Structure formats: structure tokens, C-alpha cells
Coordinates of C-alpha atoms (C1' of nucleotides) in Angstrom, one line a residue:
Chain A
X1101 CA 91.2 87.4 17.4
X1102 CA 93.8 89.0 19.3
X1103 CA 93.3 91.7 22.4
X1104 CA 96.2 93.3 23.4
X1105 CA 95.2 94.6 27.4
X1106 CA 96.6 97.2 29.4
X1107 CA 97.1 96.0 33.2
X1108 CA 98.6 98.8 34.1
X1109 CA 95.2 101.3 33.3
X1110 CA 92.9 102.0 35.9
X1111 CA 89.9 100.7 33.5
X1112 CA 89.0 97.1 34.9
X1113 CA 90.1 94.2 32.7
X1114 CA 87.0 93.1 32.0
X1115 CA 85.4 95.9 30.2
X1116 CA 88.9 96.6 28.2
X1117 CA 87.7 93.1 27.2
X1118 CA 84.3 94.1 26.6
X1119 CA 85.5 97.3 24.1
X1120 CA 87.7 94.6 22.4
X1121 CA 84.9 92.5 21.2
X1122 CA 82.4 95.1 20.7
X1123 CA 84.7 97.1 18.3
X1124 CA 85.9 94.1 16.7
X1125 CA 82.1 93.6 15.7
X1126 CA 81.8 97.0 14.8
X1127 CA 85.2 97.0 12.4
X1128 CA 83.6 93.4 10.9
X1129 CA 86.0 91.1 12.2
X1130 CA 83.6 89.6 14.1
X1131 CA 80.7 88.3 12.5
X1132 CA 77.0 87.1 13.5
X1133 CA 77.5 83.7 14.5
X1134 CA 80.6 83.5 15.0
X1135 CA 82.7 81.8 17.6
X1136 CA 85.0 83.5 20.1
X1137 CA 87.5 81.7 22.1
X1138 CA 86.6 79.6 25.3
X1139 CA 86.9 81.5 28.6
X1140 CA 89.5 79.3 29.6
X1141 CA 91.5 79.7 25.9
X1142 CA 91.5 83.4 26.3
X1143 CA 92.4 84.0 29.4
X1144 CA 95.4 81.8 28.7
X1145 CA 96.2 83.6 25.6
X1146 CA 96.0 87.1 27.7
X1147 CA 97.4 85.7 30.3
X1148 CA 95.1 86.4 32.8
X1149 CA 92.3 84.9 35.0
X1150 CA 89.3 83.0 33.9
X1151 CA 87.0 84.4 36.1
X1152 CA 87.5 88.1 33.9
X1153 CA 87.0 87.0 30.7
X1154 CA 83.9 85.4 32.6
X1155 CA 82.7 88.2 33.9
X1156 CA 83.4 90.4 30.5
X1157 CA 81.5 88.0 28.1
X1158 CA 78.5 87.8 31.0
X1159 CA 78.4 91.6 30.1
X1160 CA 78.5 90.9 26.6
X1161 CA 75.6 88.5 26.8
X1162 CA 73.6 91.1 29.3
X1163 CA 73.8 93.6 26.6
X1164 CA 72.6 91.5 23.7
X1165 CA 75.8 91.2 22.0
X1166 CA 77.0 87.7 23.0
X1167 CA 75.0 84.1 23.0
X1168 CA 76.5 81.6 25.3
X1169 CA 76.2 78.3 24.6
X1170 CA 76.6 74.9 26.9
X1171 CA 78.1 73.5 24.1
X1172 CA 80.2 75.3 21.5
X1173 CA 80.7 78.6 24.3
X1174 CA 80.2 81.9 23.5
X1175 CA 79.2 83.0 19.7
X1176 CA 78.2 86.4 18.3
X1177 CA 74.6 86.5 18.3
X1178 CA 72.5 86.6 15.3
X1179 CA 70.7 89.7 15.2
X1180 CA 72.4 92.7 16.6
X1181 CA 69.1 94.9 17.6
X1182 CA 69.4 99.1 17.8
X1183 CA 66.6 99.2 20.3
X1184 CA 65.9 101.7 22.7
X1185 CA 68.2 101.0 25.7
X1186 CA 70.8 100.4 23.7
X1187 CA 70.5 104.2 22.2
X1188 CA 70.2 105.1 25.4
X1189 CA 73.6 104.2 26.0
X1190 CA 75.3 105.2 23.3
X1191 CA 73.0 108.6 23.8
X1192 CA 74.7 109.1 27.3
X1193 CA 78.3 108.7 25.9
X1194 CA 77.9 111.0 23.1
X1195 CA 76.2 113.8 25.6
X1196 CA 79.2 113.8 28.1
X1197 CA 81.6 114.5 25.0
X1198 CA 79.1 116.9 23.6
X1199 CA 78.9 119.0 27.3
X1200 CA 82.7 118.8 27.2
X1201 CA 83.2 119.9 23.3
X1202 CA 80.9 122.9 24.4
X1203 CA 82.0 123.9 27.4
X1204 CA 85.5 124.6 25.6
X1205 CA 83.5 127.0 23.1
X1206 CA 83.8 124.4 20.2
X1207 CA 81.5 125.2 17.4
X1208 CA 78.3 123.3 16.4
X1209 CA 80.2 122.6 12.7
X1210 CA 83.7 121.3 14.4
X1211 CA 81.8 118.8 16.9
X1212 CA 79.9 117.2 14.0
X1213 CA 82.5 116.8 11.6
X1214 CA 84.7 115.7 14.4
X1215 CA 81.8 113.2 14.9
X1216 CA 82.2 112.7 11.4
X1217 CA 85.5 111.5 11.2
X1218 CA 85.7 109.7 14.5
X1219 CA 83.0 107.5 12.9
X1220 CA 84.3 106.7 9.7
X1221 CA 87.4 106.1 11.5
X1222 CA 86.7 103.4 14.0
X1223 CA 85.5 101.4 11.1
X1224 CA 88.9 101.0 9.7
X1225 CA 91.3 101.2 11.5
X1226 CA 92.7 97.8 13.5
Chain B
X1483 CA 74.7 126.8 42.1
X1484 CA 72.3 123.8 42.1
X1485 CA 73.6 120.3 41.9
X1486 CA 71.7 117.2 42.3
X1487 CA 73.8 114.0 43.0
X1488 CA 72.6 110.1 42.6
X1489 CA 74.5 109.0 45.5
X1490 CA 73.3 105.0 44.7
X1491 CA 74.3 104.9 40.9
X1492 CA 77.6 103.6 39.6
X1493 CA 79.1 107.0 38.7
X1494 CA 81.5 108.1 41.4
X1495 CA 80.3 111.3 43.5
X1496 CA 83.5 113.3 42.5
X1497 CA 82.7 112.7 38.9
X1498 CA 78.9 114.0 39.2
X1499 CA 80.4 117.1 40.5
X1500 CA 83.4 117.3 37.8
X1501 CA 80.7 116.5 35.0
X1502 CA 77.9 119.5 36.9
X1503 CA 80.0 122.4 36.8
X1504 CA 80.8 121.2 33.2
X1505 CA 77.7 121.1 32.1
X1506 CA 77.0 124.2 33.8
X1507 CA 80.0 126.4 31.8
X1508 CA 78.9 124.4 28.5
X1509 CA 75.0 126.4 29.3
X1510 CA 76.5 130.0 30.5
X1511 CA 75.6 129.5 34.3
X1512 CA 79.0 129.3 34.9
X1513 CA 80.9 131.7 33.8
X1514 CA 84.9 132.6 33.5
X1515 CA 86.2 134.4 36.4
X1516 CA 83.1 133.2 38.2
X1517 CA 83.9 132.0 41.7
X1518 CA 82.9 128.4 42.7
X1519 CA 81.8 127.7 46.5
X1520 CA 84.5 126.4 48.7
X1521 CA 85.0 123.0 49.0
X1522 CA 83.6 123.0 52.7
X1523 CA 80.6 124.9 51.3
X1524 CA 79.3 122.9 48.6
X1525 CA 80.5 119.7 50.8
X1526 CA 77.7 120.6 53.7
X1527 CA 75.2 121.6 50.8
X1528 CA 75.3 118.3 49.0
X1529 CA 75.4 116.6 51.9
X1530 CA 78.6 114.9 51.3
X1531 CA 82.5 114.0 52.6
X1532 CA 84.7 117.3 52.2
X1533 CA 87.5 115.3 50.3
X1534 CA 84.7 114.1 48.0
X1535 CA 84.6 117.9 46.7
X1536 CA 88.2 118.3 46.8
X1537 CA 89.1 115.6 44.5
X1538 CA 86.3 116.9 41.8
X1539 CA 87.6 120.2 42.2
X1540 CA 91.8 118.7 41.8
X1541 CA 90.2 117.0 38.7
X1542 CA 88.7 120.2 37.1
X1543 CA 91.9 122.4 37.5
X1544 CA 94.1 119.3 36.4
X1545 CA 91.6 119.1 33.2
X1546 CA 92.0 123.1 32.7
X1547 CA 88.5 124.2 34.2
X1548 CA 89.5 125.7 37.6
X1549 CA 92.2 127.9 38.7
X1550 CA 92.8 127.6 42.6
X1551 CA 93.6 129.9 44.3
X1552 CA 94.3 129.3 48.3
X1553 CA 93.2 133.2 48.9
X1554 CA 90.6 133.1 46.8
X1555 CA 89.1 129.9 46.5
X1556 CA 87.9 127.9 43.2
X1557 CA 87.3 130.1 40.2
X1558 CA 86.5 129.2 36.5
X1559 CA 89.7 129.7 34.3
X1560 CA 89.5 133.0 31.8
X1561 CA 90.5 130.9 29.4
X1562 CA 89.4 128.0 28.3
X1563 CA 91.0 126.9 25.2
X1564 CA 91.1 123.8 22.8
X1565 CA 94.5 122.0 23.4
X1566 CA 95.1 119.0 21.6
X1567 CA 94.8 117.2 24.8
X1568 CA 91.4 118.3 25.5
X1569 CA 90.7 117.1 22.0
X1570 CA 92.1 113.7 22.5
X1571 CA 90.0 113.7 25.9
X1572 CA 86.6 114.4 23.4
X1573 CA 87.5 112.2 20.4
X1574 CA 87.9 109.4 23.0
X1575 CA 84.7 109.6 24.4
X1576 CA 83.0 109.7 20.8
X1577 CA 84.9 106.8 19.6
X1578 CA 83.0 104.9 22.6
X1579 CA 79.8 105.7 21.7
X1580 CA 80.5 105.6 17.5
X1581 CA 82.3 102.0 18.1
X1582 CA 78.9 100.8 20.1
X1583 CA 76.4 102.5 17.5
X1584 CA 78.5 101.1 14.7
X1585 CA 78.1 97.6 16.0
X1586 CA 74.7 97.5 16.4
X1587 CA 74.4 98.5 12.9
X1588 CA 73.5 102.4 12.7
X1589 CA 74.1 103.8 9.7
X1590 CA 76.7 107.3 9.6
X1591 CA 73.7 109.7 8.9
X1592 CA 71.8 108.2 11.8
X1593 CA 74.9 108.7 14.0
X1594 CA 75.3 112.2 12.9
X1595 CA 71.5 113.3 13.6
X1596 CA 71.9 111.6 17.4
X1597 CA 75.4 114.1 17.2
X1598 CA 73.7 117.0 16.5
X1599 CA 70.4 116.3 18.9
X1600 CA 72.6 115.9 21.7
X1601 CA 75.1 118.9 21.0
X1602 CA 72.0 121.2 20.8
X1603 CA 70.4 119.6 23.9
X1604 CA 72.7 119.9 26.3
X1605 CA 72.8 123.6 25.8
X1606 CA 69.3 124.1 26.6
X1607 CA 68.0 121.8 29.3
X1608 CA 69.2 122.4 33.2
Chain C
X329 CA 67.1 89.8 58.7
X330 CA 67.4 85.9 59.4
X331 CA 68.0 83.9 56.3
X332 CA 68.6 80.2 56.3
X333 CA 70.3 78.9 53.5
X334 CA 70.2 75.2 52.4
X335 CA 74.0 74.5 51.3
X336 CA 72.8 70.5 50.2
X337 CA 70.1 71.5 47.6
X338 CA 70.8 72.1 44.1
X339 CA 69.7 75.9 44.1
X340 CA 72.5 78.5 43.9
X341 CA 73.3 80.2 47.0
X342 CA 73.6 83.1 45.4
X343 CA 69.6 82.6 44.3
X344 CA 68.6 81.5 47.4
X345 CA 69.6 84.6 49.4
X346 CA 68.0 86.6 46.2
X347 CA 64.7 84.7 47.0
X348 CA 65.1 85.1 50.4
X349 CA 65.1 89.2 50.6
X350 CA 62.2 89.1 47.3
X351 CA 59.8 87.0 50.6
X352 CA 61.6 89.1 53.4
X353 CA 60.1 92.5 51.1
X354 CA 56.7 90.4 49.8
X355 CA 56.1 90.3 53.6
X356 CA 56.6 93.7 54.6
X357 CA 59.7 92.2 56.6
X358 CA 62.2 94.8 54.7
X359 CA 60.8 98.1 54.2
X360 CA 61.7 100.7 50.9
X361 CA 64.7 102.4 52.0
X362 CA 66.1 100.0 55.0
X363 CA 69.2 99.2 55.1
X364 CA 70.8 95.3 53.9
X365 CA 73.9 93.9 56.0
X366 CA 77.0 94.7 54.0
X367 CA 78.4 92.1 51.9
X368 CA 81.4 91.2 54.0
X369 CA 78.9 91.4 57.2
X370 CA 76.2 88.6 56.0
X371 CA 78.8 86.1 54.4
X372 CA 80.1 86.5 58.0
X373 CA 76.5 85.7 59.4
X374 CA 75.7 83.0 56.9
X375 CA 79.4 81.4 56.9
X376 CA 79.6 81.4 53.2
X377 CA 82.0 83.6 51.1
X378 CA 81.6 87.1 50.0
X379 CA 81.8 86.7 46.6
X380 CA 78.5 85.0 46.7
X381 CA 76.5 87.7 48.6
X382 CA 77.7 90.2 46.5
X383 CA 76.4 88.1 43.2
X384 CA 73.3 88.1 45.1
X385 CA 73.1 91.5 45.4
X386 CA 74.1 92.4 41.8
X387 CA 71.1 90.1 40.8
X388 CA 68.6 92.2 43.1
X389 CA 70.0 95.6 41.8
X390 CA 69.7 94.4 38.1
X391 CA 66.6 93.5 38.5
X392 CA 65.9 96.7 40.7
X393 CA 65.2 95.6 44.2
X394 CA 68.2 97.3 46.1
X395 CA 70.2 100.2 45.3
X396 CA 74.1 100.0 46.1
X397 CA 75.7 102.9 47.3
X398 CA 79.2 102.8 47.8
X399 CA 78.7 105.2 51.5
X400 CA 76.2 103.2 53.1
X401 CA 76.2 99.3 51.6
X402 CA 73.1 98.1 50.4
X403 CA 69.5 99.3 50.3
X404 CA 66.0 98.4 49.6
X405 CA 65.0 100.7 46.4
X406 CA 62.3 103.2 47.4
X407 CA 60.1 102.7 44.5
X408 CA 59.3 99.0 43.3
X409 CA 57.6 99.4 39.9
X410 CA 55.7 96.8 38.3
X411 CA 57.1 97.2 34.8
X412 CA 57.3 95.4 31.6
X413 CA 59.8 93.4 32.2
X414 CA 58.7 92.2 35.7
X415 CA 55.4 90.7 34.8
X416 CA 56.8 88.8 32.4
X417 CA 59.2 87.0 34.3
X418 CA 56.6 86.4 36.7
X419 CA 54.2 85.5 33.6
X420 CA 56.9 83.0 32.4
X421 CA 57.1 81.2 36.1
X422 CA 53.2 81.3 36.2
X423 CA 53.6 79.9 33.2
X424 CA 55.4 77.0 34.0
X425 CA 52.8 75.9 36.6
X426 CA 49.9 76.3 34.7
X427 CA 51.5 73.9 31.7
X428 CA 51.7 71.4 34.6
X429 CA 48.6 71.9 36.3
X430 CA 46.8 71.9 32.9
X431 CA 48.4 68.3 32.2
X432 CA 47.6 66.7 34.7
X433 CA 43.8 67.3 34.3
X434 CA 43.5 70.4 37.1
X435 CA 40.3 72.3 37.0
X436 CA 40.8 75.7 36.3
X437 CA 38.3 76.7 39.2
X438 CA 40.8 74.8 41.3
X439 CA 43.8 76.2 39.6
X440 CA 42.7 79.6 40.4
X441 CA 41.6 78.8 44.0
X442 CA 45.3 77.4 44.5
X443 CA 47.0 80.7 43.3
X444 CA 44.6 82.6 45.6
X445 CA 45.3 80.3 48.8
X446 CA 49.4 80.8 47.5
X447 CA 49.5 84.4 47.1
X448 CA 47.6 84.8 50.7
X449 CA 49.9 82.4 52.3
X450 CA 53.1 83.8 51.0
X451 CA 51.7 87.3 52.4
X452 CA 51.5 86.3 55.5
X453 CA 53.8 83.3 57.0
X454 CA 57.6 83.9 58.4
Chain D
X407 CA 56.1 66.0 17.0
X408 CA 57.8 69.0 17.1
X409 CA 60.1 70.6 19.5
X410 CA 62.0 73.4 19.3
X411 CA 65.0 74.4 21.0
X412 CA 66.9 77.1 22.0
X413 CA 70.3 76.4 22.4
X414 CA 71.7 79.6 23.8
X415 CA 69.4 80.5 26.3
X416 CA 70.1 79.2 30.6
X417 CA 67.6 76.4 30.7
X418 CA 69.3 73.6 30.5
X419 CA 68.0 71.5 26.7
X420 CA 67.2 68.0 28.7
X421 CA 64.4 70.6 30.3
X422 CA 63.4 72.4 27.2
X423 CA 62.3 68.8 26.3
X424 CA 60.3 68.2 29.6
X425 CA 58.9 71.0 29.4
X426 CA 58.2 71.2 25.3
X427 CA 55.9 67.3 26.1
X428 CA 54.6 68.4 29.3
X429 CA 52.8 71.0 27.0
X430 CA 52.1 69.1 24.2
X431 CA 50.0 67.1 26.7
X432 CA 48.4 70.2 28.1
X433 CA 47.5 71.1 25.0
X434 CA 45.8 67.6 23.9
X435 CA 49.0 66.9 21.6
X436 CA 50.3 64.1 23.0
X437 CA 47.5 61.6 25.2
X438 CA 48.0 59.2 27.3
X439 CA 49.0 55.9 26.0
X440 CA 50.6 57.4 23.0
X441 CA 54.0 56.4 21.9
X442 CA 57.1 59.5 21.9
X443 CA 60.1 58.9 19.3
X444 CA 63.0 56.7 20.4
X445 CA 65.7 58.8 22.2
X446 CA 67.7 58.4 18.6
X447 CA 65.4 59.4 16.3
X448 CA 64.3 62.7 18.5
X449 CA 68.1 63.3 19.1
X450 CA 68.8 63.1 15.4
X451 CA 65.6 64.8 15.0
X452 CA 66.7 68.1 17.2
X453 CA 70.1 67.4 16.4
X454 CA 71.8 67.3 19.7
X455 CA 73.2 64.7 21.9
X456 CA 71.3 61.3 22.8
X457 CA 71.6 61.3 26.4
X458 CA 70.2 64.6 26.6
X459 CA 67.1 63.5 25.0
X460 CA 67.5 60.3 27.9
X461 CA 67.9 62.2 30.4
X462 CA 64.6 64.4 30.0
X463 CA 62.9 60.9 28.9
X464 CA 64.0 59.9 32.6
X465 CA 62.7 63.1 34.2
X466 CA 59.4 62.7 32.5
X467 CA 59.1 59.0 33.8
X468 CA 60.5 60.1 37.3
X469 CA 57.3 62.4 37.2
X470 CA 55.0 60.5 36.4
X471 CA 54.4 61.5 32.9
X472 CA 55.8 58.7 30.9
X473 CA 56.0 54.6 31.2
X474 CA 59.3 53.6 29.8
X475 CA 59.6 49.9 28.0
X476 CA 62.5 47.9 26.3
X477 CA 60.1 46.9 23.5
X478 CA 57.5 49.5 22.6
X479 CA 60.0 52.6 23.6
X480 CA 58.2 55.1 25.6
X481 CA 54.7 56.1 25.8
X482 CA 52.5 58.8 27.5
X483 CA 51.0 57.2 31.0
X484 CA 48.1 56.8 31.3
X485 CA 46.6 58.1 34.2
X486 CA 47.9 61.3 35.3
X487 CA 46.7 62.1 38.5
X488 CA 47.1 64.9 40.6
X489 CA 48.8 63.3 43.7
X490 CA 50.4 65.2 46.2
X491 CA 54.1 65.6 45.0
X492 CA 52.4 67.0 41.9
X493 CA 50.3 69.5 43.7
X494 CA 53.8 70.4 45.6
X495 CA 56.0 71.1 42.8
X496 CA 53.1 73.5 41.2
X497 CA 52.8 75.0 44.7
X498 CA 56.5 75.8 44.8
X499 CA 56.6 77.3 41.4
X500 CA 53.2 79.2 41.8
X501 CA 54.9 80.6 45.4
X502 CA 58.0 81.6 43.7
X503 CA 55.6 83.7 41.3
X504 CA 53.2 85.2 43.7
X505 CA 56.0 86.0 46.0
X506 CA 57.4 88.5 43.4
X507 CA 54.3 89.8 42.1
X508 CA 53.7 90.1 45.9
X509 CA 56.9 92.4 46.5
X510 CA 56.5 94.2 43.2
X511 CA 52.6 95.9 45.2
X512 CA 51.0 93.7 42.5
X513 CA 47.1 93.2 44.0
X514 CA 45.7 90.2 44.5
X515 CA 42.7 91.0 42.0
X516 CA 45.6 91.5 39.2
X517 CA 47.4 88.4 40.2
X518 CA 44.6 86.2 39.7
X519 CA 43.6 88.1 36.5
X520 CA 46.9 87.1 35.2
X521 CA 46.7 83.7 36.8
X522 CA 43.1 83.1 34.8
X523 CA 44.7 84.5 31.5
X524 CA 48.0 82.4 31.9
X525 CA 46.0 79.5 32.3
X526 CA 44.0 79.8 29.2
X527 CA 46.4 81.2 27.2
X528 CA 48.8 77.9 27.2
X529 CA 45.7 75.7 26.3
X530 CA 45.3 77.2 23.2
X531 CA 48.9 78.3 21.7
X532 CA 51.1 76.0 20.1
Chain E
dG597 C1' 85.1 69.6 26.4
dT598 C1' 82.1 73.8 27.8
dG599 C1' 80.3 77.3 31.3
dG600 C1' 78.4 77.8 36.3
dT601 C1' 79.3 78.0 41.1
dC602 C1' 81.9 78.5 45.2
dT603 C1' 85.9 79.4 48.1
dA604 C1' 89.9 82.1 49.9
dG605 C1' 92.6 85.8 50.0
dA606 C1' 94.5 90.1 48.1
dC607 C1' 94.6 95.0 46.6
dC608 C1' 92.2 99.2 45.2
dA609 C1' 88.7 103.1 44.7
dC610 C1' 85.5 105.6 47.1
dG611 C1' 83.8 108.3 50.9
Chain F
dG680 C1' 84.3 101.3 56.6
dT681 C1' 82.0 100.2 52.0
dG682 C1' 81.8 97.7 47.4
dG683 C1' 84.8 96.6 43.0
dT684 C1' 88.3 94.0 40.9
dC685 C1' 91.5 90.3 40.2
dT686 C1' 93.8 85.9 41.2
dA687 C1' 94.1 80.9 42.0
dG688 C1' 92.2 76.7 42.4
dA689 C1' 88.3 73.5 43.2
dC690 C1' 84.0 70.9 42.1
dC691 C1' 79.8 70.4 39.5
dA692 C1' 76.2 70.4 35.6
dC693 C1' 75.6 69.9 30.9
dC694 C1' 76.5 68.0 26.5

DNA sequence: GTGGTCTAGACCACG
DNA sequence: GTGGTCTAGACCACC
């Protein structure tokens, strides 16, 4: 698995490591089950600090995307859930583009096919 | 011009009022032309730091929303068009939330329907 | 607010101070609304390092004991709801003792009279 | 015997185990005098480490629960009395439990309700 | 070996 | 001034 980070951003570490993994899963490179990288391995391969991969796969685990184990570390977890907060989040993050697409005057028909093709997109690319 | 702020959450105050008067040109309240209050006036209504407005307000004209005007004040641009860089800024935010639905498994159709919810709903409710 | 901390033991700090303000509120001792020391400010009082207050306080936020509001430091959240999610990890600690009182041959009458002698003493001493 | 374990979870396995006998005596599973598998055969059993299974064999005897022998392996004691370091370490788990009921406005008329349920309930599960 | 905890000290964003 | 983030390095619990 590789992450490329930006240190220079102003979005923290941690989260940029968060996205990472999360749209890894969704592109299928990551599979249920499977093993990521030790906190200690990946932060050498970045080239950063343990204590940020830490925190980012403490994230992970708080929002049902990550089991950590005393033994083997961190692996995908099994069953990857839709349930209600979780479409509550992804429900906030569509609504603040959606206000934004609007307030610009774009049409009904251009947001959803944008939609559309952001969707398909993100599951190829990478 | 009503806004409500949630000074505990994790969204910075200056973004709450960036993403308000937003939301309010995306539902008509706000219209182009219209004037905004200055940024000592909406500071004392909110209850809030002066510079705290200011820097919302920098952030709308940087983003195209405001023209400001040191005679006039804060007014809502006439035009408000759809450059490519306020399409990057949109397609950026939806790739967020389509990377996160995609990972928990929801199908494209599901996705869409959420899309078209939200874009309706936010041009109703306030 | 006085809290003593037991360095020695094998409990986390970090837990121990999130005990500490969960009695301090049990026992009307911190109010809905009233103000915590900021992070910086009870390390200092405590002699421990910052980092560990401020895990503490994440803890109580996530599970919805303070608010944290970037102007004024920490607070007590106004409302404390009794939701789902609350009485079972109270059920799950209840849990735990009942599997051992049960063991060991305890009465239920006497089970029962203990919780009721607990909950009244907890209520009250400090 | 059988035990189930969750790997990923934060409690620690060697306490999984405690806890998983300690119910299986609640429940009349295991009595006293019986004989437990040798730490191999429940290691190989669960599949994980032998001085995992040791170490919660250890804590069990260090409570009380179990009389450890060269020859015959280990058995269930048999008397298990309610002494007072018993009655202490369910006092200081029922505490940590009414304490947060307690802060949550949680009556003392629902807190014994759910003590009397809690009580029943793991007599009969399993 | 793994993650969990704690310390010490720095810089930044926010208000 | 507040909390948020990151770094560097240490010790411990678990397996």
C-alpha cells in the first residue's frame, strides 16, 4: 500500500492518512481482512511520526472501518456496515457541495450527473 | 439576516458564517447586489470577535461570493458564475462523500437518490 | 475542582481524571454549563503532561460529558441524555459484577441491597 | 467447554478467559471441584498463545476461583465464599456503574430495575 | 513483535 | 489566551 502525503497542506496528517485508507477500501485495494502495515512500519515508510499514524488508524477503528489487534495490528474489518451515522456523514458532505453547486445557479440535471461521474470515477482511478 | 452559530462544535466560527450566507444565496434570501451587514454589525449580533467575521467575509470574496467595497460595505457579487475552479471546489467535496459511501458498500443508484434528496433539500429548509 | 490522581496504579491517567469529573458531575460537584480548567492549566495543577488531560477530555466529549469550545476551554454539556449507547456501557459494567456476585453464591436480595447502598453512597460522599 | 474470543476488541484475551469461566460458573457450567482443560489443550483449543491461557489460569487462582495442581491440572475450588476482597472488587465495579448512571439523571428506581434485570439475565444466557 | 501510555517541547489555527 | 497537531523518545502490557 503506498500513501503519498502532503506536509505542506493545511489538512492534518492524520486524516490525509485516514482518506488514504478509506479510499483504498473503496477502489478494492484493500480488502476485508486484510492487514495494513504496523504503526511503527508506516510511519517509517512516510517518514513521519508514529504517534500520527496512531492517531489516524484510532479514527479508522472509531468509525468501524479498522479492527486493531494485540497481535497481528490493525486489519480491515470484516463487515463494512452502511448504518445510520455513517449516512449521516457522508449525508453532511454531500449537502455542503449541494448548497455550493446551487448557490452558483447549477442546475438539478448538472449536479447529479456530476454526482454521477464523480462516483464512478473514484472507483477507478489510483 | 438570521444566523445561528454552534460555538462548541469542531467547525471553525468563520466557516459557519462562510457556509450561512451560502446557504442563504443557494435559497433566494440572499440575493445579488444585496448588501450584507458590516462586519462590526453582525460581529455584536452573533456575539462574536470582529476579526472572526472578517476573515468569513475575506473567504467569501476570495471564493467569488462578496464584492467589498470599503464605501459600501459587503455586497453579494452580480454575478456569480461557474468557473472551473469553483467546479474543482464542488467535485472535491463530492468525491469525499462518494469515496466514504463507496467503501461502505452503497451501491451507485443509492448514491444518486442521497444526491438528489440533499440538492432538493437544501433549497427548501431554513 | 480537586482531583487526586494515583500515578502507582495500573489505571490510565488519562481514565482516572475521566472518572474523576463523571463522580465530580454524579455529585452535583460540577454543574451543566460550568466551566473545566483548561488543558495546559490542570496538567499544571496535577503535575502531569498536557497531552494526557487533553486525551481525557476527548474521552468525556466523545462520550458527551463536556463540550470543547475553542473561546472558552472546556465545559460541562448542558444536557446529559441517557441514550442508547449509555446504558449499555453502564449495562456491560453492571454486568461484570453481577457474573461475579452470581458465582460466588450472592443472594440476589443481597445483590440488589448492595447496588442500592452503592448508588446512595456514590451520591453523596466527597 | 467453550469459550469464545474476540480478538480485536480492548480487553485484553487472558481476561476474556476469566471472565468467559467466571460465567460458566455463574451459570452452573462449570462446579466446584470440576477439572478445566490443561493450558495446552485450551490454547490449541482457542488457538492463541499458551501463556495467555496461564496467565488468566493464574488470575483465576489469585481470586479464589481455581486450585491449581502439578498432577490433576486445574480444577474449580471448592468453596467460593464471599469474603471481603470479593465483596470489594464487586463494590468497585458496581460504583464505577452507578456513578455514571448517577451523572447521566438516571433514578435510583431505574438503576435498580436494571440492576434486578442484569442480574437475572446472565443466569440464564449462555 | 505489536499497540498503549506518558513525557517534553514545538508550532499553528482560532478567537 | 485556547485547543489542535506533530515530533522525538521512553517505558509498559500483551502475545
Amino acid at each position: 500500500m503506498i500513501i503519498t502525503i502532503n506536509l505542506a497542506g493545511d489538512v492534518p496528517i492524520y486524516q490525509q492518512i485516514r482518506d488514504a485508507v478509506i479510499a483504498a477500501i473503496a477502489q478494492g485495494q484493500l480488502k476485508p481482512g486484510e492487514s495494513l502495515p504496523s504503526v511503527r512500519q508506516l510511519a517509517a515508510d512516510i517518514g513521519i511520526n508514529m504517534h500520527t499514524v496512531n492517531k489516524a488508524y484510532a479514527l479508522l477503528k472509531s468509525d468501524g472501518y479498522l479492527n486493531i489487534d494485540r497481535r497481528s495490528g490493525a486489519r480491515i474489518a470484516d463487515t463494512l456496515g452502511l448504518d445510520e451515522s455513517v449516512r449521516t456523514r457522508i449525508g453532511e458532505k454531500l449537502d455542503a457541495a449541494a448548497v455550493e453547486a446551487s448557490s452558483r445557479g447549477m442546475s438539478k440535471a448538472e449536479f447529479l450527473d456530476l454526482c454521477n461521474t464523480i462516483f464512478d470515477g473514484q472507483n477507478q482511478e489510483g
